[in-house]
PDB file of N, CA and C in Angstrom:
ATOM      1  N   LEU A   1       0.846  -1.210   0.000  1.00 68.00           N
ATOM      2  CA  LEU A   1       0.000   0.000   0.000  1.00 68.00           C
ATOM      3  C   LEU A   1       0.875   1.253   0.000  1.00 68.00           C
ATOM      4  N   ASN A   2       1.924   1.255   0.839  1.00 83.00           N
ATOM      5  CA  ASN A   2       2.790   2.430   0.892  1.00 83.00           C
ATOM      6  C   ASN A   2       3.500   2.648  -0.439  1.00 83.00           C
ATOM      7  N   GLY A   3       3.978   1.556  -1.034  1.00 86.00           N
ATOM      8  CA  GLY A   3       4.656   1.673  -2.322  1.00 86.00           C
ATOM      9  C   GLY A   3       3.711   2.189  -3.389  1.00 86.00           C
ATOM     10  N   ARG A   4       2.479   1.676  -3.390  1.00 89.00           N
ATOM     11  CA  ARG A   4       1.500   2.104  -4.395  1.00 89.00           C
ATOM     12  C   ARG A   4       1.142   3.575  -4.186  1.00 89.00           C
ATOM     13  N   ALA A   5       0.964   3.988  -2.926  1.00 84.00           N
ATOM     14  CA  ALA A   5       0.631   5.386  -2.635  1.00 84.00           C
ATOM     15  C   ALA A   5       1.776   6.296  -3.082  1.00 84.00           C
ATOM     16  N   ALA A   6       3.017   5.844  -2.864  1.00 85.00           N
ATOM     17  CA  ALA A   6       4.170   6.643  -3.272  1.00 85.00           C
ATOM     18  C   ALA A   6       4.216   6.776  -4.791  1.00 85.00           C
ATOM     19  N   MET A   7       3.919   5.677  -5.492  1.00 87.00           N
ATOM     20  CA  MET A   7       3.921   5.727  -6.957  1.00 87.00           C
ATOM     21  C   MET A   7       2.850   6.684  -7.461  1.00 87.00           C
ATOM     22  N   VAL A   8       1.656   6.619  -6.858  1.00 87.00           N
ATOM     23  CA  VAL A   8       0.560   7.500  -7.282  1.00 87.00           C
ATOM     24  C   VAL A   8       0.915   8.953  -6.997  1.00 87.00           C
ATOM     25  N   GLY A   9       1.473   9.217  -5.824  1.00 83.00           N
ATOM     26  CA  GLY A   9       1.865  10.581  -5.477  1.00 83.00           C
ATOM     27  C   GLY A   9       2.939  11.097  -6.421  1.00 83.00           C
ATOM     28  N   PHE A  10       3.912  10.238  -6.734  1.00 84.00           N
ATOM     29  CA  PHE A  10       4.978  10.640  -7.647  1.00 84.00           C
ATOM     30  C   PHE A  10       4.418  10.922  -9.033  1.00 84.00           C
ATOM     31  N   ALA A  11       3.523  10.059  -9.505  1.00 83.00           N
ATOM     32  CA  ALA A  11       2.919  10.252 -10.827  1.00 83.00           C
ATOM     33  C   ALA A  11       2.120  11.547 -10.857  1.00 83.00           C
ATOM     34  N   ALA A  12       1.379  11.826  -9.786  1.00 83.00           N
ATOM     35  CA  ALA A  12       0.593  13.060  -9.726  1.00 83.00           C
ATOM     36  C   ALA A  12       1.517  14.273  -9.753  1.00 83.00           C
ATOM     37  N   ALA A  13       2.646  14.197  -9.049  1.00 79.00           N
ATOM     38  CA  ALA A  13       3.595  15.307  -9.034  1.00 79.00           C
ATOM     39  C   ALA A  13       4.185  15.521 -10.424  1.00 79.00           C
ATOM     40  N   VAL A  14       4.510  14.429 -11.116  1.00 78.00           N
ATOM     41  CA  VAL A  14       5.085  14.536 -12.458  1.00 78.00           C
ATOM     42  C   VAL A  14       4.075  15.142 -13.421  1.00 78.00           C
ATOM     43  N   VAL A  15       2.817  14.666 -13.352  1.00 79.00           N
ATOM     44  CA  VAL A  15       1.780  15.203 -14.242  1.00 79.00           C
ATOM     45  C   VAL A  15       1.559  16.680 -13.953  1.00 79.00           C
ATOM     46  N   GLY A  16       1.501  17.041 -12.673  1.00 74.00           N
ATOM     47  CA  GLY A  16       1.322  18.446 -12.309  1.00 74.00           C
ATOM     48  C   GLY A  16       2.467  19.296 -12.820  1.00 74.00           C
ATOM     49  N   GLU A  17       3.680  18.749 -12.753  1.00 74.00           N
ATOM     50  CA  GLU A  17       4.841  19.493 -13.225  1.00 74.00           C
ATOM     51  C   GLU A  17       4.775  19.664 -14.739  1.00 74.00           C
ATOM     52  N   LEU A  18       4.323  18.629 -15.444  1.00 73.00           N
ATOM     53  CA  LEU A  18       4.200  18.736 -16.899  1.00 73.00           C
ATOM     54  C   LEU A  18       3.149  19.777 -17.276  1.00 73.00           C
ATOM     55  N   ILE A  19       2.043  19.817 -16.531  1.00 75.00           N
ATOM     56  CA  ILE A  19       0.956  20.740 -16.857  1.00 75.00           C
ATOM     57  C   ILE A  19       1.364  22.181 -16.565  1.00 75.00           C
ATOM     58  N   THR A  20       1.983  22.415 -15.408  1.00 70.00           N
ATOM     59  CA  THR A  20       2.251  23.784 -14.975  1.00 70.00           C
ATOM     60  C   THR A  20       3.649  24.255 -15.348  1.00 70.00           C
ATOM     61  N   GLY A  21       4.544  23.315 -15.664  1.00 67.00           N
ATOM     62  CA  GLY A  21       5.924  23.694 -15.936  1.00 67.00           C
ATOM     63  C   GLY A  21       6.708  23.934 -14.657  1.00 67.00           C
ATOM     64  N   HIS A  22       6.120  23.628 -13.504  1.00 63.00           N
ATOM     65  CA  HIS A  22       6.793  23.814 -12.220  1.00 63.00           C
ATOM     66  C   HIS A  22       6.636  22.559 -11.384  1.00 63.00           C
ATOM     67  N   GLY A  23       7.590  22.346 -10.493  1.00 65.00           N
ATOM     68  CA  GLY A  23       7.440  21.295  -9.495  1.00 65.00           C
ATOM     69  C   GLY A  23       6.594  21.823  -8.346  1.00 65.00           C
ATOM     70  N   PRO A  24       6.444  21.026  -7.293  1.00 70.00           N
ATOM     71  CA  PRO A  24       5.646  21.463  -6.136  1.00 70.00           C
ATOM     72  C   PRO A  24       6.143  22.782  -5.548  1.00 70.00           C
ATOM     73  N   ALA A  25       7.450  22.978  -5.469  1.00 71.00           N
ATOM     74  CA  ALA A  25       7.985  24.224  -4.911  1.00 71.00           C
ATOM     75  C   ALA A  25       7.595  25.408  -5.791  1.00 71.00           C
ATOM     76  N   GLY A  26       7.678  25.228  -7.103  1.00 74.00           N
ATOM     77  CA  GLY A  26       7.304  26.299  -8.021  1.00 74.00           C
ATOM     78  C   GLY A  26       5.831  26.634  -7.903  1.00 74.00           C
ATOM     79  N   GLN A  27       4.995  25.623  -7.694  1.00 74.00           N
ATOM     80  CA  GLN A  27       3.561  25.867  -7.544  1.00 74.00           C
ATOM     81  C   GLN A  27       3.297  26.664  -6.278  1.00 74.00           C
ATOM     82  N   LEU A  28       4.001  26.346  -5.196  1.00 76.00           N
ATOM     83  CA  LEU A  28       3.815  27.086  -3.949  1.00 76.00           C
ATOM     84  C   LEU A  28       4.248  28.536  -4.125  1.00 76.00           C
ATOM     85  N   LEU A  29       5.364  28.757  -4.822  1.00 78.00           N
ATOM     86  CA  LEU A  29       5.823  30.123  -5.048  1.00 78.00           C
ATOM     87  C   LEU A  29       4.833  30.890  -5.908  1.00 78.00           C
ATOM     88  N   ASP A  30       4.284  30.250  -6.932  1.00 81.00           N
ATOM     89  CA  ASP A  30       3.293  30.909  -7.785  1.00 81.00           C
ATOM     90  C   ASP A  30       2.043  31.247  -6.984  1.00 81.00           C
ATOM     91  N   LEU A  31       1.632  30.347  -6.094  1.00 83.00           N
ATOM     92  CA  LEU A  31       0.456  30.605  -5.264  1.00 83.00           C
ATOM     93  C   LEU A  31       0.724  31.794  -4.342  1.00 83.00           C
ATOM     94  N   LEU A  32       1.933  31.847  -3.777  1.00 85.00           N
ATOM     95  CA  LEU A  32       2.285  32.979  -2.916  1.00 85.00           C
ATOM     96  C   LEU A  32       2.285  34.279  -3.709  1.00 85.00           C
ATOM     97  N   ARG A  33       2.852  34.251  -4.925  1.00 90.00           N
ATOM     98  CA  ARG A  33       2.882  35.457  -5.753  1.00 90.00           C
ATOM     99  C   ARG A  33       1.467  35.917  -6.080  1.00 90.00           C
ATOM    100  N   TRP A  34       0.594  34.955  -6.411  1.00 89.00           N
ATOM    101  CA  TRP A  34      -0.789  35.297  -6.732  1.00 89.00           C
ATOM    102  C   TRP A  34      -1.492  35.869  -5.505  1.00 89.00           C
ATOM    103  N   TYR A  35      -1.239  35.265  -4.342  1.00 88.00           N
ATOM    104  CA  TYR A  35      -1.899  35.696  -3.108  1.00 88.00           C
ATOM    105  C   TYR A  35      -1.433  37.094  -2.703  1.00 88.00           C
ATOM    106  N   LEU A  36      -0.138  37.346  -2.839  1.00 93.00           N
ATOM    107  CA  LEU A  36       0.415  38.641  -2.427  1.00 93.00           C
ATOM    108  C   LEU A  36       0.211  39.703  -3.499  1.00 93.00           C
ATOM    109  N   GLY A  37       0.155  39.280  -4.758  1.00 88.00           N
ATOM    110  CA  GLY A  37       0.091  40.222  -5.865  1.00 88.00           C
ATOM    111  C   GLY A  37      -1.289  40.763  -6.092  1.00 88.00           C
TER     112      GLY A  37
END
């Protein structure tokens, strides 16, 4: 279960990075910029 959850989480992170052009850190920074801007 842990291995499968890790694979799903990793796949979701990769797909999100492909869609947004950013990794999780980049998404957080963009959210902060949007929130502050």
